[in-house]
Amino acid sequence: MTSQTSAEYEKYYVPEKSRLALCATAGLILSIYGASGIMNDMTFGDPDEATNSWSIFLFGMFFFAATLFSWFRTAIRENIAGLNSAQLKKSYVLGMFWFIFSEVMFFFAFFGALFYVRNLAGPWLGGEGDGGRMNGLLWPSFDFAWPMMQTPQEAVGGATTQVIANNGSFTSAHTSMSFADAHVWWHWLPLWNTLVLLTSSVTCHIAHLGILKGDKKKFNLWLGITVALGMIFVYLQIMEYYEAYNEFGLTLNSGIYGSTFFMLTGFHGFHVFMGMTMLLIQLLRSVIGKQFTATDHFGFEASSWYWHFVDVVWVFLFLFVYIL
Amino acid sequence: MGDHHHGPAKGLTRWLFTTNHKDIGTMYLWFSFAMFLLGGFFAMIIRAELFQPGMQLIEPAFFNQMTTLHGLIMVFGAIMPSFVGLANWLIPMMIGAPDMALPRMNNWSFWILPPAFLLLASTLFMEGGAPAAGWTFYAPLSTTYAGPSVTYFIFCIHVLGLSSIMGSINIIATVMNMRAPGMTYMKMPLFVWTWLITAFLLVAVMPVLAGAVTMMLMDVHFGTSFFSAAGGGDPVLFQHIFWFFGHPEVYIIILPAFGVVSQIIPAFSRKPLFGYDSMVYATASIAFLSFIVWAHHMYTVGMPVAGELFFMYATMLIAVPTGVKVFNWISTMWRGALSFETPMLFSIGFIILFTIGGFTGLMLSIAPADFQYHDSYFVVAHFHYVMVAGAVFSMTAAIYFWLPKWCGRMYNETMGKTHFWISFIGFNLAFFPQHFVGLAGMPRRIPDYALQFADFNMMSSIGAFIYGASQILFLYNVIATIVAGDPVSDEKVWDGAEGLEWTLPTPAPYHTFETPPLVR
């Protein structure tokens, strides 16, 4: 069946043993141990009792970040040293593709929750359908609408008058984030956010076209613009959260509307921040490290795929969270 | 550096810092076996309490912690990592690759598992005890009524998910990119095929589980109301998201087991696998269907009738590709030159018992009938026939089948056959009576039960102790083989075995296929 022949096979580089995985493990586990402690202190703990959860968490995160930095530096140096065969480069491409696919599925869970609540569970809570009969008894006078400006709890008179499953108080906002609630269209931040992010995807593509032709100047310029647009997006998102909390009364406690709004936009914002950081690192590699050529720029390419991915997620967010 | 054939490094750092797929596979296998014994120990506590009716040994709250940890550790700590370990050992050898595609990440996927499980198990000693909401941790048990341990549990799930996703990405990249010249997709051994599809399922659903536990975390600590009707959410939403992960998860567990059996049956029938193409398509069909059947775990939760019907018919469809597989295994044996070494015994045991588990699954898929069976011991019996006699039996078969190849020593055949017969009898004694008590109405996850279930429960407990004890024999046999088994040097340890891994020297060298072989 086989014979061990291969004249021109370019060896697949298998790295020697490495400390990276173990250091990354230590950082990750310390981080989650610290994070769990912080949250438990907050919810179950005695406020007068001092704990070291924050120190463990911050030390873990720092160690984790430092390890990742070292890990990527090692991978980049291996590539520059010419260790990576074409076949190995394809492994990185596949790895990045399937990583982005896993991210898509993560957002899918939150979008699924949104659709389920808006189309099924919400109307049932409002008393619709066969399943709604019991809910009509439990939450009398609750009418379902989206955005949900009154929680079932408020409909029955607040947490104190709620009969079953009392697990906190959920108070709604007086103004939603939808276009209908915006005073004038140019005060509606999501529109500006959409413009900024869509533009940044175009500028990112222009940078890509630049590096494909080997035009480093064009590449640096348009990549820089992309990173700046990413920063503007994150800034606008922070402003929007500030507005939601301080002017609209929309918080994480505002029932399912606040929950889905902040979790979807929050995770998206976090991913934009990650993508922006990735692109910034590519910019620094290009400007300071003088790296990347027309044929060898996978670090940038992978980051740009990630950037287009967060852009597409935003389009869906804009459609289903803000408009429809 | 790395140019010539060299052996492993010396000492502990060989294991801590390794990038070698065989080392990492070995660590996965030993870790999962340790978890198998720990989860099995919890099962023994459960069965000891259920030996007689009445409260005997432990408190009900602790009983709940035991059922929860038993399920979590067996699913996430024992079965899943064991098949990842097998994939690490075998996929590069089966497709003619020098190693996994991303070796350092491979090591990381493994090393985050032990501390995560240590953290999870340590919650047993925390104030309030370990999570006790069942391995499915339904809201609001796991949110409104959660203690501090649920926070650690949530982050552990995140870490396990990260490990699975990285491991799967590695497997997908290896299979898609590292096949030897001539090894087309339709020439790949079926074990590789089933793992490729499994890895795809893992990348698709582990992030969904991460999303579910993240919502739990927010509900517990940050005042959101995903799973609280008072805020407009819905506890049933948790079940939908969980089972959107959970149903593909059971195929994640069983598909590699299908792959293993599809390697072993032909070897001991001395015939090629019957219907190779249909096996591949059946695997893909099962994977596709697994995404659209999740709510058959929730028939009694109050879904609209249209939903019940859709999920019922979609679930029944799965019997078709699964039937194709069972048919093909039996047809492979038909008129073969059969011999019954231990791996073959476990594989045949797998086919018989997995088919029983499949049939009870078909019974459970019927929505109106499920209203009676739901959350009863019938369900417990059903999924243990699939998980234990399915996944664990095939894993055991795999160890007996490939261990001689890995370490160049033969296990003790008599002891292996004894292990099979004791586990076969113990397993059936433990779980077959559970069908009866379940149909008669005994609910699952309770520490005490009505008197009429006493006899069958005692049988069940005795069977469970026998099955548990037989694993000690297995452990002894494996260690004895590695330390002092009879040396084997034939490349083909089994005369009927086919595939690239059997063209390598025995024991398999530390580095293999550094230049890929040519496959014709």
Short mmCIF file of C-alpha atoms in Angstrom, two decimals, chain A:
data_model
loop_
_atom_site.label_atom_id
_atom_site.label_comp_id
_atom_site.label_asym_id
_atom_site.label_seq_id
_atom_site.Cartn_x
_atom_site.Cartn_y
_atom_site.Cartn_z
CA MET A 1 0.00 0.00 0.00
CA THR A 2 2.76 2.44 0.82
CA SER A 3 6.29 3.31 0.06
CA GLN A 4 8.40 5.91 1.82
CA THR A 5 9.25 8.06 -1.13
CA SER A 6 8.99 11.78 -1.48
CA ALA A 7 11.71 13.61 -3.29
CA GLU A 8 10.57 17.21 -3.06
CA TYR A 9 8.46 17.14 0.12
CA GLU A 10 9.01 20.30 2.09
CA LYS A 11 9.27 19.22 5.71
CA TYR A 12 6.32 20.08 7.94
CA TYR A 13 7.77 21.97 10.88
CA VAL A 14 6.85 20.35 14.19
CA PRO A 15 8.09 22.60 17.02
CA GLU A 16 10.29 21.20 19.75
CA LYS A 17 8.86 21.01 23.24
CA SER A 18 7.59 24.32 24.47
CA ARG A 19 6.66 25.97 27.77
CA LEU A 20 3.99 28.14 26.15
CA ALA A 21 1.04 25.80 26.63
CA LEU A 22 1.73 25.28 30.32
CA CYS A 23 2.23 28.99 31.02
CA ALA A 24 -0.97 29.82 29.14
CA THR A 25 -2.77 27.19 31.23
CA ALA A 26 -1.50 28.70 34.47
CA GLY A 27 -2.60 32.18 33.39
CA LEU A 28 -6.01 31.03 32.21
CA ILE A 29 -6.82 28.95 35.29
CA LEU A 30 -5.68 31.70 37.68
CA SER A 31 -7.84 34.18 35.77
CA ILE A 32 -11.01 32.11 35.97
CA TYR A 33 -10.33 31.24 39.61
CA GLY A 34 -9.95 34.94 40.39
CA ALA A 35 -12.95 35.95 38.29
CA SER A 36 -15.16 33.37 40.02
CA GLY A 37 -13.97 34.70 43.38
CA ILE A 38 -14.73 38.29 42.42
CA MET A 39 -18.26 37.44 41.35
CA ASN A 40 -18.95 35.26 44.37
CA ASP A 41 -17.67 38.01 46.69
CA MET A 42 -20.03 40.39 44.96
CA THR A 43 -23.15 38.17 45.13
CA PHE A 44 -22.69 35.88 48.10
CA GLY A 45 -19.79 37.41 50.05
CA ASP A 46 -19.54 39.52 53.16
CA PRO A 47 -18.73 43.10 52.02
CA ASP A 48 -16.59 43.72 55.10
CA GLU A 49 -14.40 40.72 54.47
CA ALA A 50 -11.35 41.44 52.32
CA THR A 51 -10.44 38.84 49.71
CA ASN A 52 -7.59 38.56 47.26
CA SER A 53 -9.79 37.64 44.28
CA TRP A 54 -8.91 40.76 42.32
CA SER A 55 -5.17 40.22 42.80
CA ILE A 56 -5.43 36.61 41.60
CA PHE A 57 -7.53 37.65 38.63
CA LEU A 58 -5.28 40.51 37.56
CA PHE A 59 -2.12 38.47 38.03
CA GLY A 60 -3.65 35.61 36.02
CA MET A 61 -4.77 37.91 33.21
CA PHE A 62 -1.39 39.62 33.06
CA PHE A 63 0.42 36.32 32.97
CA PHE A 64 -1.99 35.00 30.33
CA ALA A 65 -1.59 38.09 28.14
CA ALA A 66 2.19 37.95 28.48
CA THR A 67 2.19 34.28 27.48
CA LEU A 68 0.00 34.93 24.46
CA PHE A 69 2.33 37.77 23.45
CA SER A 70 5.28 35.44 23.70
CA TRP A 71 3.39 32.70 21.85
CA PHE A 72 2.53 34.90 18.88
CA ARG A 73 6.06 36.33 18.85
CA THR A 74 7.43 32.78 18.63
CA ALA A 75 5.07 31.91 15.79
CA ILE A 76 5.98 35.09 13.88
CA ARG A 77 9.70 34.48 14.35
CA GLU A 78 9.35 30.93 13.08
CA ASN A 79 7.68 32.26 9.97
CA ILE A 80 10.38 34.89 9.42
CA ALA A 81 13.04 32.22 9.91
CA GLY A 82 11.47 30.36 6.98
CA LEU A 83 10.40 27.33 8.98
CA ASN A 84 6.82 27.41 7.72
CA SER A 85 6.18 25.38 4.62
CA ALA A 86 3.23 26.18 2.36
CA GLN A 87 1.42 23.26 3.96
CA LEU A 88 1.94 24.64 7.47
CA LYS A 89 0.66 28.03 6.38
CA LYS A 90 -2.50 26.34 5.19
CA SER A 91 -2.95 24.87 8.68
CA TYR A 92 -2.97 28.40 10.09
CA VAL A 93 -5.54 29.44 7.47
CA LEU A 94 -7.80 26.53 8.39
CA GLY A 95 -7.32 27.21 12.09
CA MET A 96 -8.39 30.85 11.72
CA PHE A 97 -11.37 29.95 9.55
CA TRP A 98 -12.77 27.42 11.99
CA PHE A 99 -12.05 29.73 14.93
CA ILE A 100 -14.21 32.40 13.30
CA PHE A 101 -16.86 29.78 12.66
CA SER A 102 -16.91 28.97 16.39
CA GLU A 103 -17.34 32.68 17.11
CA VAL A 104 -20.28 32.80 14.71
CA MET A 105 -21.91 29.98 16.68
CA PHE A 106 -21.33 31.87 19.94
CA PHE A 107 -23.29 34.85 18.61
CA PHE A 108 -25.84 32.42 17.21
CA ALA A 109 -26.72 31.40 20.79
CA PHE A 110 -27.49 35.01 21.75
CA PHE A 111 -29.40 35.78 18.55
CA GLY A 112 -31.32 32.53 19.09
CA ALA A 113 -32.27 33.71 22.59
CA LEU A 114 -33.43 37.03 21.14
CA PHE A 115 -35.59 35.42 18.43
CA TYR A 116 -37.04 32.89 20.86
CA VAL A 117 -38.08 35.57 23.33
CA ARG A 118 -39.42 37.98 20.74
CA ASN A 119 -41.39 35.47 18.70
CA LEU A 120 -42.40 32.70 21.12
CA ALA A 121 -41.79 33.16 24.85
CA GLY A 122 -42.77 36.84 24.91
CA PRO A 123 -46.22 36.41 23.33
CA TRP A 124 -46.84 33.36 25.56
CA LEU A 125 -46.01 35.46 28.62
CA GLY A 126 -48.53 38.00 27.36
CA GLY A 127 -51.20 35.28 27.40
CA GLU A 128 -51.23 34.22 23.74
CA GLY A 129 -51.68 30.64 22.58
CA ASP A 130 -52.37 27.45 24.51
CA GLY A 131 -49.31 27.93 26.67
CA GLY A 132 -50.40 31.45 27.54
CA ARG A 133 -53.39 30.56 29.69
CA MET A 134 -51.39 29.94 32.81
CA ASN A 135 -49.26 33.00 32.18
CA GLY A 136 -52.41 35.10 31.99
CA LEU A 137 -53.11 34.05 35.57
CA LEU A 138 -49.54 34.53 36.79
CA TRP A 139 -48.89 37.86 35.08
CA PRO A 140 -52.29 39.53 34.71
CA SER A 141 -52.27 42.83 32.82
CA PHE A 142 -48.91 42.08 31.18
CA ASP A 143 -48.97 42.91 27.49
CA PHE A 144 -46.08 41.84 25.34
CA ALA A 145 -44.47 44.33 22.98
CA TRP A 146 -40.95 44.80 21.66
CA PRO A 147 -38.93 46.64 22.83
CA MET A 148 -40.31 45.46 26.16
CA MET A 149 -40.89 48.67 28.11
CA GLN A 150 -42.67 46.98 31.01
CA THR A 151 -41.52 43.68 32.54
CA PRO A 152 -44.10 41.12 33.73
CA GLN A 153 -42.93 41.90 37.26
CA GLU A 154 -43.76 45.59 36.86
CA ALA A 155 -47.11 44.65 35.33
CA VAL A 156 -48.12 42.92 38.56
CA GLY A 157 -46.85 45.79 40.72
CA GLY A 158 -43.13 45.13 41.26
CA ALA A 159 -40.97 42.60 43.05
CA THR A 160 -42.90 42.78 46.32
CA THR A 161 -46.22 41.77 44.78
CA GLN A 162 -44.80 39.03 42.57
CA VAL A 163 -46.05 35.63 43.73
CA ILE A 164 -43.54 33.08 42.45
CA ALA A 165 -39.88 32.75 41.53
CA ASN A 166 -38.74 35.99 43.03
CA ASN A 167 -35.16 36.43 41.97
CA GLY A 168 -34.49 40.11 41.84
CA SER A 169 -36.15 43.26 40.70
CA PHE A 170 -36.46 44.06 37.02
CA THR A 171 -37.30 47.65 36.17
CA SER A 172 -37.65 48.80 32.59
CA ALA A 173 -36.26 51.79 30.81
CA HIS A 174 -38.47 54.70 29.80
CA THR A 175 -36.78 55.10 26.43
CA SER A 176 -35.62 52.28 24.16
CA MET A 177 -32.64 52.24 21.83
CA SER A 178 -34.83 51.92 18.75
CA PHE A 179 -35.06 54.52 16.05
CA ALA A 180 -38.66 55.23 17.08
CA ASP A 181 -37.40 56.55 20.41
CA ALA A 182 -34.67 58.75 18.96
CA HIS A 183 -35.40 62.49 19.09
CA VAL A 184 -33.80 63.37 15.80
CA TRP A 185 -32.07 61.04 13.43
CA TRP A 186 -28.61 62.53 13.78
CA HIS A 187 -28.75 61.94 17.51
CA TRP A 188 -29.28 58.24 16.90
CA LEU A 189 -25.86 56.74 17.66
CA PRO A 190 -26.43 53.29 16.10
CA LEU A 191 -26.67 54.89 12.68
CA TRP A 192 -23.27 56.54 13.11
CA ASN A 193 -21.86 53.32 14.47
CA THR A 194 -23.07 51.48 11.41
CA LEU A 195 -21.50 54.01 9.08
CA VAL A 196 -18.20 53.91 10.97
CA LEU A 197 -17.98 50.13 11.01
CA LEU A 198 -19.06 49.58 7.41
CA THR A 199 -16.54 52.20 6.27
CA SER A 200 -13.81 50.51 8.30
CA SER A 201 -14.47 47.24 6.49
CA VAL A 202 -13.94 49.04 3.18
CA THR A 203 -10.75 50.76 4.36
CA CYS A 204 -9.49 47.41 5.65
CA HIS A 205 -10.08 45.94 2.20
CA ILE A 206 -8.21 48.83 0.56
CA ALA A 207 -5.28 48.14 2.88
CA HIS A 208 -5.44 44.51 1.79
CA LEU A 209 -5.35 45.50 -1.89
CA GLY A 210 -2.33 47.67 -1.05
CA ILE A 211 -0.30 44.90 0.52
CA LEU A 212 -1.22 42.51 -2.29
CA LYS A 213 0.55 44.91 -4.67
CA GLY A 214 3.42 45.32 -2.20
CA ASP A 215 2.50 48.96 -1.62
CA LYS A 216 3.48 49.29 2.04
CA LYS A 217 2.71 53.01 2.18
CA LYS A 218 -0.86 52.51 1.04
CA PHE A 219 -1.17 49.53 3.35
CA ASN A 220 0.00 51.42 6.44
CA LEU A 221 -2.17 54.43 5.70
CA TRP A 222 -5.43 52.54 5.18
CA LEU A 223 -4.77 50.09 7.99
CA GLY A 224 -4.16 53.09 10.26
CA ILE A 225 -7.49 54.58 9.17
CA THR A 226 -9.20 51.25 9.88
CA VAL A 227 -7.79 51.10 13.40
CA ALA A 228 -8.85 54.71 14.01
CA LEU A 229 -12.39 53.94 12.84
CA GLY A 230 -12.43 50.95 15.17
CA MET A 231 -11.47 53.22 18.05
CA ILE A 232 -14.22 55.66 17.10
CA PHE A 233 -16.72 52.80 17.10
CA VAL A 234 -15.69 51.66 20.57
CA TYR A 235 -15.87 55.27 21.80
CA LEU A 236 -19.37 55.74 20.36
CA GLN A 237 -20.45 52.45 21.91
CA ILE A 238 -19.25 53.62 25.33
CA MET A 239 -21.19 56.87 24.82
CA GLU A 240 -24.27 54.88 23.94
CA TYR A 241 -24.01 52.78 27.08
CA TYR A 242 -23.55 55.94 29.14
CA GLU A 243 -26.66 57.38 27.55
CA ALA A 244 -28.63 54.16 28.12
CA TYR A 245 -27.72 53.95 31.79
CA ASN A 246 -27.93 57.63 32.72
CA GLU A 247 -30.62 59.05 30.46
CA PHE A 248 -32.86 56.19 29.36
CA GLY A 249 -32.77 54.06 32.51
CA LEU A 250 -31.89 51.03 30.39
CA THR A 251 -29.66 48.68 32.39
CA LEU A 252 -28.80 45.00 32.66
CA ASN A 253 -31.71 44.81 35.13
CA SER A 254 -34.25 46.08 32.59
CA GLY A 255 -35.78 42.68 31.97
CA ILE A 256 -35.12 40.65 28.84
CA TYR A 257 -34.85 43.74 26.64
CA GLY A 258 -31.94 45.09 28.66
CA SER A 259 -30.41 41.59 28.94
CA THR A 260 -30.42 40.87 25.22
CA PHE A 261 -29.48 44.44 24.28
CA PHE A 262 -26.43 44.63 26.51
CA MET A 263 -25.26 41.06 25.99
CA LEU A 264 -25.48 41.22 22.20
CA THR A 265 -23.98 44.68 21.80
CA GLY A 266 -21.58 44.07 24.66
CA PHE A 267 -20.09 40.91 23.24
CA HIS A 268 -19.99 42.53 19.83
CA GLY A 269 -18.24 45.58 21.26
CA PHE A 270 -15.74 43.32 23.00
CA HIS A 271 -15.07 41.52 19.71
CA VAL A 272 -14.59 44.87 17.95
CA PHE A 273 -12.08 45.79 20.63
CA MET A 274 -10.29 42.46 20.10
CA GLY A 275 -10.31 42.89 16.32
CA MET A 276 -9.05 46.46 16.63
CA THR A 277 -6.23 45.29 18.89
CA MET A 278 -5.33 42.60 16.39
CA LEU A 279 -5.24 45.12 13.54
CA LEU A 280 -3.24 47.58 15.65
CA ILE A 281 -0.65 44.89 16.29
CA GLN A 282 -0.44 44.21 12.55
CA LEU A 283 0.03 47.95 11.98
CA LEU A 284 2.86 48.06 14.51
CA ARG A 285 4.42 44.95 12.95
CA SER A 286 4.30 46.66 9.59
CA VAL A 287 5.48 50.14 10.63
CA ILE A 288 7.98 49.33 13.38
CA GLY A 289 8.89 45.74 12.54
CA LYS A 290 9.00 46.33 8.76
CA GLN A 291 7.20 43.04 8.33
CA PHE A 292 4.78 41.85 5.63
CA THR A 293 5.34 41.48 1.91
CA ALA A 294 2.98 41.06 -1.02
CA THR A 295 3.09 37.29 -0.60
CA ASP A 296 3.57 36.90 3.16
CA HIS A 297 1.09 38.77 5.37
CA PHE A 298 -1.07 36.14 7.00
CA GLY A 299 -1.15 37.93 10.37
CA PHE A 300 -2.88 40.83 8.66
CA GLU A 301 -5.09 38.63 6.54
CA ALA A 302 -6.38 36.66 9.54
CA SER A 303 -7.06 39.89 11.45
CA SER A 304 -8.90 41.34 8.47
CA TRP A 305 -11.15 38.25 8.23
CA TYR A 306 -11.91 38.73 11.88
CA TRP A 307 -12.66 42.40 11.23
CA HIS A 308 -15.08 41.60 8.41
CA PHE A 309 -16.70 39.03 10.68
CA VAL A 310 -17.44 41.57 13.45
CA ASP A 311 -18.74 43.87 10.74
CA VAL A 312 -21.22 41.27 9.51
CA VAL A 313 -22.34 40.58 13.08
CA TRP A 314 -22.98 44.31 13.46
CA VAL A 315 -25.22 44.35 10.37
CA PHE A 316 -27.39 41.69 11.98
CA LEU A 317 -27.33 43.52 15.30
CA PHE A 318 -28.36 46.77 13.66
CA LEU A 319 -31.20 45.00 11.92
CA PHE A 320 -32.57 42.89 14.76
CA VAL A 321 -31.64 44.86 17.87
CA TYR A 322 -32.10 48.44 16.73
CA ILE A 323 -34.43 48.52 13.72
CA LEU A 324 -36.87 45.61 13.58
#
